[in-house]
XYZ file of N, CA and C in Angstrom:
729
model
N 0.813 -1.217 0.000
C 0.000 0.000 0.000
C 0.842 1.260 0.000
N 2.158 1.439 0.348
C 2.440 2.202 0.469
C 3.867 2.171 0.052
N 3.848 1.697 -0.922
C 5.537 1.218 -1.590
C 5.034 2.480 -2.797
N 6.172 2.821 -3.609
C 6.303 3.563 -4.610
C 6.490 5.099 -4.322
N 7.086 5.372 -2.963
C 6.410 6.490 -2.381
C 8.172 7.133 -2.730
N 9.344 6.577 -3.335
C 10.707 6.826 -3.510
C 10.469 8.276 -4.278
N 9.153 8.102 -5.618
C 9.186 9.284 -5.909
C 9.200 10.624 -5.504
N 8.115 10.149 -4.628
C 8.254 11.770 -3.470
C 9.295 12.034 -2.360
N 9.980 10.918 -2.027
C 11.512 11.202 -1.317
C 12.120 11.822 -1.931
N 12.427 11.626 -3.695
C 13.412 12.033 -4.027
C 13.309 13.671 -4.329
N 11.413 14.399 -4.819
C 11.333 15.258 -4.876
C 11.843 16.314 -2.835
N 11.147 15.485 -2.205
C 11.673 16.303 -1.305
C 12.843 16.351 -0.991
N 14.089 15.309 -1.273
C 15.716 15.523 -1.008
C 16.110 16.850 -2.398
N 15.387 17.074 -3.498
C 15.490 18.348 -4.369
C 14.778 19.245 -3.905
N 14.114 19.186 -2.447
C 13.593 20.382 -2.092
C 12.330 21.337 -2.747
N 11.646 20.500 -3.682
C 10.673 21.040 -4.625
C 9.151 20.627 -4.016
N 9.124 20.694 -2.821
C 8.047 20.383 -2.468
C 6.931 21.594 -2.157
N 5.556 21.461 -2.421
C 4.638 22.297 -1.562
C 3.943 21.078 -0.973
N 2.956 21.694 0.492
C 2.268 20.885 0.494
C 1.216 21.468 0.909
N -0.084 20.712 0.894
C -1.818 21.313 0.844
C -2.156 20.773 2.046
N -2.892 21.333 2.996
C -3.233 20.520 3.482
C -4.948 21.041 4.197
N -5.306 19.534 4.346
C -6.974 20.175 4.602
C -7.408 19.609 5.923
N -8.832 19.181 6.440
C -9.380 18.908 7.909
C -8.655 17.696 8.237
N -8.271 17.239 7.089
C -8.288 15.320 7.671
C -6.261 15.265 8.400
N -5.660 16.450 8.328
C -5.026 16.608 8.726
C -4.552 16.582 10.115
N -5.917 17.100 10.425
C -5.876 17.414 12.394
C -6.452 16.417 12.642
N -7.249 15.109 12.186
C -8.073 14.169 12.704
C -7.210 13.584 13.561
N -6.253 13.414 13.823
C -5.367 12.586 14.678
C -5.427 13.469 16.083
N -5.025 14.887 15.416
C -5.386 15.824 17.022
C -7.170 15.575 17.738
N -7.606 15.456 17.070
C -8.763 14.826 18.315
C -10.025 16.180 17.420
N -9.374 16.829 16.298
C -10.755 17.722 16.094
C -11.647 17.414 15.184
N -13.113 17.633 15.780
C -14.108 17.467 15.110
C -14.025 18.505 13.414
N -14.366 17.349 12.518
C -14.599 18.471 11.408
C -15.941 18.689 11.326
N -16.100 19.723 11.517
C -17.691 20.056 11.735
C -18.337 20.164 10.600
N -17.666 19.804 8.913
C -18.278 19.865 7.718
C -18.514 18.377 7.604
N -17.832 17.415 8.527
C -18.228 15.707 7.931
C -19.248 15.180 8.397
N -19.948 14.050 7.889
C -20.971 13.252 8.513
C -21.147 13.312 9.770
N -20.181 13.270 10.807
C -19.944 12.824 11.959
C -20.074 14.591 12.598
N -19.577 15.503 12.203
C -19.565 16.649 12.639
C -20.584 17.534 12.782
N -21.931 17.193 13.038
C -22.992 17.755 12.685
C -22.695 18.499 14.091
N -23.949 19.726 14.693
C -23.830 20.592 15.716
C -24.755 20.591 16.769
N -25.440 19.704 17.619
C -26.400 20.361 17.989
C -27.666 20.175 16.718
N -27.760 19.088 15.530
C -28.771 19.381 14.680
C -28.855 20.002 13.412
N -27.825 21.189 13.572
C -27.900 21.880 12.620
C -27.067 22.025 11.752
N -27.320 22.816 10.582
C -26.109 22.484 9.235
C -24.973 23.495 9.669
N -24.050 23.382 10.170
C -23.092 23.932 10.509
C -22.768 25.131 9.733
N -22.434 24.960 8.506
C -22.111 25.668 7.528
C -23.266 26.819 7.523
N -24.432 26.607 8.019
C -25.088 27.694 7.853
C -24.788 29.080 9.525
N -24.061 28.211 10.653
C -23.521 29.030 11.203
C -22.486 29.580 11.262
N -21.528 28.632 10.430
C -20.030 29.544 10.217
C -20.604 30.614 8.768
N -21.371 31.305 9.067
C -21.368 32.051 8.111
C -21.949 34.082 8.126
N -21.545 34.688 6.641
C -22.016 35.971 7.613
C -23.205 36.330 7.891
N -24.300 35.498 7.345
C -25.513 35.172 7.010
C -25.870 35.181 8.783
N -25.333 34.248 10.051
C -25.109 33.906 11.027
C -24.549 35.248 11.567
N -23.642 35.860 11.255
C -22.829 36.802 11.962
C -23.835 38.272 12.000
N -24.364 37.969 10.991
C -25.346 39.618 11.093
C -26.849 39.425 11.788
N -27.121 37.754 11.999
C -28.793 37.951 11.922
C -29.252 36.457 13.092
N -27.699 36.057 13.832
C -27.801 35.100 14.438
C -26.625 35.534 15.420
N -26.136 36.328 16.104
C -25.352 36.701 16.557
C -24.629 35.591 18.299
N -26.055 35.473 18.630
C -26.003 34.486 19.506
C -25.993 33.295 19.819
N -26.099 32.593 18.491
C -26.006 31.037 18.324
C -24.630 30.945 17.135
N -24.482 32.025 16.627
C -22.879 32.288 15.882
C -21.951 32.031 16.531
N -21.891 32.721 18.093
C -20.889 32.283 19.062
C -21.039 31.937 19.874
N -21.968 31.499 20.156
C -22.069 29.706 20.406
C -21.753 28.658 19.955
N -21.684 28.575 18.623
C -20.985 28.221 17.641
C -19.700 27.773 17.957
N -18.920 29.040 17.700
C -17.378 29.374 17.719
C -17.083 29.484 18.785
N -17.844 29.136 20.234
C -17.013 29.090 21.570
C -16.997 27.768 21.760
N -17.656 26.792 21.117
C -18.062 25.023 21.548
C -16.180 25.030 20.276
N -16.534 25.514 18.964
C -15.229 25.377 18.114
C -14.052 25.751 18.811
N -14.105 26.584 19.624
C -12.560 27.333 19.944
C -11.904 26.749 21.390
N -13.373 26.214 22.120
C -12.807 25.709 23.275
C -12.425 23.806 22.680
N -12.501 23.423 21.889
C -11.950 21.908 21.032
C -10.712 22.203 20.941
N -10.510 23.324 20.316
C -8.973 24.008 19.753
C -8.156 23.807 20.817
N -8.878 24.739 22.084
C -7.543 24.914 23.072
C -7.546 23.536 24.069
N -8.186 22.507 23.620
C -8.344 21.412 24.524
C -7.139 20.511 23.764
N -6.914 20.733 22.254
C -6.095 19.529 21.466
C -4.602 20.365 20.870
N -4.223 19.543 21.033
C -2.274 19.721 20.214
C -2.152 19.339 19.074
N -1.257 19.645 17.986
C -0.659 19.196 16.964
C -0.193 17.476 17.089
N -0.320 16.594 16.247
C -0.231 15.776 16.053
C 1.073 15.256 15.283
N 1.656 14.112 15.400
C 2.729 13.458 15.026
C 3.118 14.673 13.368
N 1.742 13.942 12.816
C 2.104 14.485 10.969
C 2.578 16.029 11.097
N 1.767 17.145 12.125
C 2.541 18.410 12.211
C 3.773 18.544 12.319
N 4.235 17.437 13.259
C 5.996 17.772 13.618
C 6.623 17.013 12.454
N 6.549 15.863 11.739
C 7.205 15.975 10.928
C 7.382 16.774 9.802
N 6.091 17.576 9.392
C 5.936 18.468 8.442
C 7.083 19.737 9.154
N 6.950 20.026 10.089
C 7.622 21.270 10.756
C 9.335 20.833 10.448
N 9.605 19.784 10.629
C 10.864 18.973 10.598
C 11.649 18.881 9.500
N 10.326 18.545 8.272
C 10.746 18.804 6.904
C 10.913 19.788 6.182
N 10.497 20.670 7.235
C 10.635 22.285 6.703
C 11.826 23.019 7.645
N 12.284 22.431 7.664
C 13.388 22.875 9.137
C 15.062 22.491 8.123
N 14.497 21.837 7.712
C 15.550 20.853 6.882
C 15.483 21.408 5.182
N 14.365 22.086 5.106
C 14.401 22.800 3.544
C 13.954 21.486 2.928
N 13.385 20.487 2.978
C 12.777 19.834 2.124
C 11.472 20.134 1.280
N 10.358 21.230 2.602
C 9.289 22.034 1.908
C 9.389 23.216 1.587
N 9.095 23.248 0.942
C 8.808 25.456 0.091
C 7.619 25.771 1.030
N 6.828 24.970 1.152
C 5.927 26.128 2.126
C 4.342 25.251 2.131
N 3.555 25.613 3.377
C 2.804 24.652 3.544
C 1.106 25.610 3.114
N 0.371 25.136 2.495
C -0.866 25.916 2.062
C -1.881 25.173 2.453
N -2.495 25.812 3.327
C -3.590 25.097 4.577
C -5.267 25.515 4.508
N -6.318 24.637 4.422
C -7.422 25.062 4.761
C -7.670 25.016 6.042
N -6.733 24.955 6.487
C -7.195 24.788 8.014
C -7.041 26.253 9.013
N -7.686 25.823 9.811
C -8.023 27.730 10.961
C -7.302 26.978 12.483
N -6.952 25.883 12.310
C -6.339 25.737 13.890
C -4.936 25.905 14.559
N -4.347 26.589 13.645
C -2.842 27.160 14.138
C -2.045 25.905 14.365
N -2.161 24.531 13.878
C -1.611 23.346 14.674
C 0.064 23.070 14.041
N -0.242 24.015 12.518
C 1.468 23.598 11.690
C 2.481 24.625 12.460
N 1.782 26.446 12.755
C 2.371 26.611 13.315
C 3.144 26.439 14.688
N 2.638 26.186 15.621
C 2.584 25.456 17.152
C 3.430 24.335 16.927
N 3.402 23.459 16.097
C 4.255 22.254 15.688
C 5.978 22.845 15.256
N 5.864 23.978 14.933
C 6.723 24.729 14.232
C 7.607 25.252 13.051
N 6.411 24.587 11.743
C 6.200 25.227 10.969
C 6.105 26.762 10.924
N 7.213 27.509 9.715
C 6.991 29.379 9.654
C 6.177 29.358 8.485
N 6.541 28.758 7.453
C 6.232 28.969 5.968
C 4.839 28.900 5.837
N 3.571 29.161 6.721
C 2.328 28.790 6.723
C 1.712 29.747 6.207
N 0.540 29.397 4.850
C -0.492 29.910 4.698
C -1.689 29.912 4.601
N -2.428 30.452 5.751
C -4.085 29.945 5.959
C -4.801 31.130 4.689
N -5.797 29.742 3.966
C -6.586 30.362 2.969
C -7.850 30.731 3.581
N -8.008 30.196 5.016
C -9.068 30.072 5.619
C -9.388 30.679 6.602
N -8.066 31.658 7.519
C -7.877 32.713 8.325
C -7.555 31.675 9.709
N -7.561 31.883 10.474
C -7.208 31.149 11.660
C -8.331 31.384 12.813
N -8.455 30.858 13.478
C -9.062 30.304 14.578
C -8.767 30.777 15.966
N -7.393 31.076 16.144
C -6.547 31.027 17.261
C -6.676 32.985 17.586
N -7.065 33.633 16.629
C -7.638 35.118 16.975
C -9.403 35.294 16.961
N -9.221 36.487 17.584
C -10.494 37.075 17.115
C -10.731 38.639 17.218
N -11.258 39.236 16.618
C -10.852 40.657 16.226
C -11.876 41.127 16.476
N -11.953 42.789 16.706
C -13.155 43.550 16.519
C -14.155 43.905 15.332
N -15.366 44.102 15.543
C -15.765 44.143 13.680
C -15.877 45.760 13.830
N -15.681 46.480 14.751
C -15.657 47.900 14.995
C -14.166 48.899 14.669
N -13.656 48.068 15.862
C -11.850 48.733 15.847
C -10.689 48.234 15.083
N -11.405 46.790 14.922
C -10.520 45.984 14.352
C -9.487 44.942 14.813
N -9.537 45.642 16.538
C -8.346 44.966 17.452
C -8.546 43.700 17.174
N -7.502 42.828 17.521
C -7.028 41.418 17.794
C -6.856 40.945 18.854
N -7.442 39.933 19.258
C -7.239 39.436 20.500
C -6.801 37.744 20.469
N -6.162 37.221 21.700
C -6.281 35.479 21.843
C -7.463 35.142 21.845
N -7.922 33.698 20.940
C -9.231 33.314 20.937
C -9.746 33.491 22.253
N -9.181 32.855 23.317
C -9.224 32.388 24.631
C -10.196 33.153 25.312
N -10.513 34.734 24.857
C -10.753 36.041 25.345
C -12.289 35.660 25.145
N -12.847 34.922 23.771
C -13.755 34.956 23.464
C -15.057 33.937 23.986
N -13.971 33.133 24.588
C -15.178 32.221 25.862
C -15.484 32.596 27.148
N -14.527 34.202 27.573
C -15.305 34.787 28.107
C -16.137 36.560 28.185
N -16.157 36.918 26.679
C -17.004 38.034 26.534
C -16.925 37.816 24.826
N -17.939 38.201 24.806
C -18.151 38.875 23.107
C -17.784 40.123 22.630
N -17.674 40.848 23.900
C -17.492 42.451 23.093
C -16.105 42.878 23.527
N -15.721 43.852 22.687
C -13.932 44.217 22.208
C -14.140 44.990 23.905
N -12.738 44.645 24.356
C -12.150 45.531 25.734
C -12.233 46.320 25.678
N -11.427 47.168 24.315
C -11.174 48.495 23.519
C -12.276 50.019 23.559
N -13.452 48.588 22.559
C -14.577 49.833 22.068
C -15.585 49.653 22.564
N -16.098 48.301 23.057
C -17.317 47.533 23.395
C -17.615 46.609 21.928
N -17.021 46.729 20.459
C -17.730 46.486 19.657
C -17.760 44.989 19.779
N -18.389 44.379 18.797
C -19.082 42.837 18.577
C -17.360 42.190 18.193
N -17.325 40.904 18.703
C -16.111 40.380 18.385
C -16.449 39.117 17.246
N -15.492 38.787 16.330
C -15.875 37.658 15.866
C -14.238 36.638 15.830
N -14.829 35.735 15.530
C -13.603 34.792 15.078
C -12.760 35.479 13.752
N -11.090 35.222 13.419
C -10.870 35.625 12.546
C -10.421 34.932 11.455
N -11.578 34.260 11.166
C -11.668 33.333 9.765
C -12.432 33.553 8.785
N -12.337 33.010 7.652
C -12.814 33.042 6.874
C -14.284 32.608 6.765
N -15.380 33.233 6.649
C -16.859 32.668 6.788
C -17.256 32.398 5.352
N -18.561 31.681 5.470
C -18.930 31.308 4.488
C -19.885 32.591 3.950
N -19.729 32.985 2.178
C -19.741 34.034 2.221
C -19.474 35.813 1.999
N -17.402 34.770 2.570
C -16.652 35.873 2.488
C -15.486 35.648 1.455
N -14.599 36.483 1.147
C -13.712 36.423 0.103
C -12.193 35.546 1.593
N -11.385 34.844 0.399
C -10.226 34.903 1.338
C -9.181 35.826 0.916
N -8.662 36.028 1.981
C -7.558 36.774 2.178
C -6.321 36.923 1.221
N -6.261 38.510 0.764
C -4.963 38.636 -0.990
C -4.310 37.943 -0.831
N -3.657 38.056 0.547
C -1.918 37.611 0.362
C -1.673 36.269 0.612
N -2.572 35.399 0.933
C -2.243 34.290 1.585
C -2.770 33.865 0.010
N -3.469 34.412 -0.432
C -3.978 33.672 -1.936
C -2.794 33.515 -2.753
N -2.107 35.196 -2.971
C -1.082 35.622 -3.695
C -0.008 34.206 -3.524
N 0.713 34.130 -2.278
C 1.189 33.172 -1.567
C 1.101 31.792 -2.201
N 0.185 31.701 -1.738
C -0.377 29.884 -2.392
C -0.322 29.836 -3.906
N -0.531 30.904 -4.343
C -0.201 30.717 -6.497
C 1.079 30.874 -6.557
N 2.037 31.631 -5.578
C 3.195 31.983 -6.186
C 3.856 30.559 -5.586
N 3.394 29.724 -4.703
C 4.142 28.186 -3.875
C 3.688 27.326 -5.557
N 2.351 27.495 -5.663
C 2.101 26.008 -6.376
C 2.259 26.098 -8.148
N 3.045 27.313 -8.771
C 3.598 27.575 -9.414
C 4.998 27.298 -9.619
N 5.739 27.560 -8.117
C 6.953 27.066 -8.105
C 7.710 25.411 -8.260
N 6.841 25.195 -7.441
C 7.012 23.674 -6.952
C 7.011 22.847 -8.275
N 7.948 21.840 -7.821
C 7.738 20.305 -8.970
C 6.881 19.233 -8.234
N 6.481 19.253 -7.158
C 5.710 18.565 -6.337
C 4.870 18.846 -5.634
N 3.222 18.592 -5.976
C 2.118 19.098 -5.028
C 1.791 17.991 -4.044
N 1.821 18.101 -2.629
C 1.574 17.139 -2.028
C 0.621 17.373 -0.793
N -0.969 16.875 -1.482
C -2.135 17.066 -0.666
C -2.202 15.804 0.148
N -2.512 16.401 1.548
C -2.704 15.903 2.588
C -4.178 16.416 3.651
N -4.983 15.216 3.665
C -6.343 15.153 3.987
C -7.219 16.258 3.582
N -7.209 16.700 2.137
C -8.055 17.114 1.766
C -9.451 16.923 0.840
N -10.546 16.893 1.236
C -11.392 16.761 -0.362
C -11.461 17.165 -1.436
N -10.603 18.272 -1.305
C -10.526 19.284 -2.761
C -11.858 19.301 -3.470
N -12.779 19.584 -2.580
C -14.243 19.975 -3.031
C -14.645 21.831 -2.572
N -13.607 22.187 -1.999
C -13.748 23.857 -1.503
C -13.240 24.513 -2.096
N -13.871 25.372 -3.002
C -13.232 26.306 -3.934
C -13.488 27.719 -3.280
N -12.471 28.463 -3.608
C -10.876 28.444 -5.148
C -9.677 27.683 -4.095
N -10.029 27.140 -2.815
C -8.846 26.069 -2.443
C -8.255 25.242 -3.284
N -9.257 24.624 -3.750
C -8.736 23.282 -4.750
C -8.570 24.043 -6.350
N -8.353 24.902 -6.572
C -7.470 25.565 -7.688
C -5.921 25.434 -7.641
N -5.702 25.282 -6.548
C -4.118 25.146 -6.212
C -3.648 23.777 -7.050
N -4.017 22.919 -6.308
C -3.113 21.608 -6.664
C -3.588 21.524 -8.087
N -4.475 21.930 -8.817
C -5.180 21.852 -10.429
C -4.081 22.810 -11.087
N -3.381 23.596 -10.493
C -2.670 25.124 -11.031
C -1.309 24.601 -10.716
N -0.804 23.825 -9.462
C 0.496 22.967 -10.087
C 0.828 22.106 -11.249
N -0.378 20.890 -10.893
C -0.438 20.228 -12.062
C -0.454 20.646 -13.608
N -1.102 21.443 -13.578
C -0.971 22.551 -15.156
C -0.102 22.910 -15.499
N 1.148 23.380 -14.662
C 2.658 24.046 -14.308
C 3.391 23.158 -14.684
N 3.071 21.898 -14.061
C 4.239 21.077 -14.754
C 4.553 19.613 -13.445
N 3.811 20.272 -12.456
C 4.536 19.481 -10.841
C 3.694 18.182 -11.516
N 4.029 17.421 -10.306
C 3.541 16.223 -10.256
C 2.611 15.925 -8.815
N 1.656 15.465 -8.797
C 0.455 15.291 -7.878
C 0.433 14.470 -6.905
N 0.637 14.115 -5.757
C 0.618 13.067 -5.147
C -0.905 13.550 -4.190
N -2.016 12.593 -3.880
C -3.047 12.913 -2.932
C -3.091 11.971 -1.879
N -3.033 12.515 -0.602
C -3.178 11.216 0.581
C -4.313 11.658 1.284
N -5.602 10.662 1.069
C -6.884 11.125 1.824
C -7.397 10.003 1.711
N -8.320 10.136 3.242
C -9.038 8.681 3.447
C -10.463 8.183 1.687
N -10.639 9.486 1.727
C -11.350 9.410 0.404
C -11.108 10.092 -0.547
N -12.335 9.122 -1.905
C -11.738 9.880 -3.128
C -11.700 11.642 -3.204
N -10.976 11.907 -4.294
C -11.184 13.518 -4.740
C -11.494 13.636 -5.880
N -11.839 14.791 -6.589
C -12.389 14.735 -7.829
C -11.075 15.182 -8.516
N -9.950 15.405 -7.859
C -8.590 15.597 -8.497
C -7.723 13.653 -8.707
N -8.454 13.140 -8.217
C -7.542 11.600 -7.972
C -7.189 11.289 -9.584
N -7.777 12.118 -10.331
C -7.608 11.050 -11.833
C -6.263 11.984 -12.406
N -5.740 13.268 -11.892
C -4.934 14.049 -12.641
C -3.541 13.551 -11.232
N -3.693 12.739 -10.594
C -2.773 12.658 -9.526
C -1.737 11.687 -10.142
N -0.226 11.579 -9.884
C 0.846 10.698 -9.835
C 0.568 9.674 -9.077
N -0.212 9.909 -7.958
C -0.269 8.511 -6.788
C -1.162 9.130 -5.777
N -2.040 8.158 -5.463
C -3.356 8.479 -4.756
C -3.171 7.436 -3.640
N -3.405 7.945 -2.221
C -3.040 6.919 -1.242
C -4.106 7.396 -0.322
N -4.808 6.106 -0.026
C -6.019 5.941 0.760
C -5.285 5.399 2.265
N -4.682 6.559 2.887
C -3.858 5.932 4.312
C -4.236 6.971 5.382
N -4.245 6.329 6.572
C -4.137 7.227 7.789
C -2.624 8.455 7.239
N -2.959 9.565 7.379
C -1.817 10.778 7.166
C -0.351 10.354 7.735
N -0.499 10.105 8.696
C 0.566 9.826 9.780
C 1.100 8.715 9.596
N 0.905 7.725 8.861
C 1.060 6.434 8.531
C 1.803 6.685 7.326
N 1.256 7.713 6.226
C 2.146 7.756 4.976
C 3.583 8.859 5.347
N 3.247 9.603 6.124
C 4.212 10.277 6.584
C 5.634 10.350 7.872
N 5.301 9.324 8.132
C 5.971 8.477 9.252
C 7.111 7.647 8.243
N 6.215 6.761 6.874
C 7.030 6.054 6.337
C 7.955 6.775 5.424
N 7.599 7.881 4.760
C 8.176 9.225 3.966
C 9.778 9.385 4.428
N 9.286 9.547 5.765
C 10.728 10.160 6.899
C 11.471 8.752 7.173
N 10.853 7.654 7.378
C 12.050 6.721 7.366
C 12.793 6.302 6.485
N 12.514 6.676 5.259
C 12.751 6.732 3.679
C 13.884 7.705 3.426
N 13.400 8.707 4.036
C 14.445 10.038 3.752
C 15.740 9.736 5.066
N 15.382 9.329 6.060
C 16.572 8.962 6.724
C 17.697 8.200 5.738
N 17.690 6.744 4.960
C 18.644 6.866 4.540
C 19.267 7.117 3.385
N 18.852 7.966 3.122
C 19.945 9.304 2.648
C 20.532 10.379 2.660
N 20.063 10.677 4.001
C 20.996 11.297 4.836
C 22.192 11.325 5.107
């Protein structure tokens, strides 16, 4: 199951790596993805509260929402696959890591090269002043210290545009790279999944590791249906000898 994987050793000992990464990433850290089968809320379609739809006209079950989400966050750690990713980037094997994810877990692991398409989790800002605060602030008040104004999470809602530079970022990584290497994503969230479609076009080569299919699996080099940590555990014992 997991033999043939020399190709992507050898791209990462040339250092041509990006990598993608989506929810199924943190499943090992213990977090609920609140978009899967299993992640439902209390009943309701989630997606209709992470949204601004929620933020203007549901204000009180919005963060309710995002205090049940933020207190998961500060309950769980980065997982095995973070530190080796942080490890492989420590070592210059990755160009840089392009994340749908909002839980700060690559950085904390200690990953720098991080870019959230999705905003992060781990703040929350004023919608008045603008200030920034630790999530932490937000399980116990809603309103800014500052101004009094309404606080929200500082992610990306459903809704909203993402963020220039982290976009800019992610075209100028998956342009570069000879190797796109998605990790637990569905590549069903757009313009996310423009990325690894916009390497492949470039010239890289595709590798996808997710418990399920993607609608990218047919343009991929190698498609691996494995626990994350399992393909990436064996990656690094691979790259040990050639060291």
């Amino acid at each position: 199951m997991l033999e043939g994987l020399e190709r992507l050793v050898s791209f990462l000992k040339s250092k041509e790596v990006v990598v993608f990464t989506g929810a199924g990433m943190s499943t090992a850290s213990g977090l609920p993805d609140f978009r899967g089968k299993k992640g439902l809320w209390k009943e309701k379609d989630p997606s209709l509260l992470a949204s601004v739809g929620a933020l203007e006209n549901n204000y009180q079950e919005f963060c309710e929402f995002y205090r049940w989400r933020i207190k998961a966050l500060l309950e769980a750690k980065p997982n095995e696959g973070h530190f080796i990713l942080a490890n492989w980037e420590e070592k210059g094997y990755v160009k840089g890591i392009i994340t749908q994810n909002v839980d700060g877990f690559h950085q904390e692991a200690g990953s720098k090269k991080v870019w959230e398409l999705h905003g992060t989790l781990r703040k929350v800002r004023c919608m008045r002043c603008r200030s920034r605060y630790e999530s932490a602030l937000f399980l116990e008040r809603t309103s800014c210290p500052n101004c009094g104004g309404k606080l929200r999470p500082d992610v990306v809602l459903f809704g909203e545009s993402l963020p220039d530079l982290a976009l800019e970022k992610a075209e100028e990584l998956s342009l570069s790279c000879k190797c796109f290497l998605v990790l637990g994503s569905s590549l069903r969230v757009s313009p996310a999944n423009w990325f690894p479609f916009l390497a492949k076009r470039n010239g890289a080569e595709l590798f996808i590791v997710n418990m399920e299919p993607t609608p990218l699996d047919s343009l991929a080099e190698r498609v691996i249906a494995e626990e994350i940590n399992k393909v990436l555990y064996c990656v690094s014992e691979k790259l040990q000898k050639y060291i």
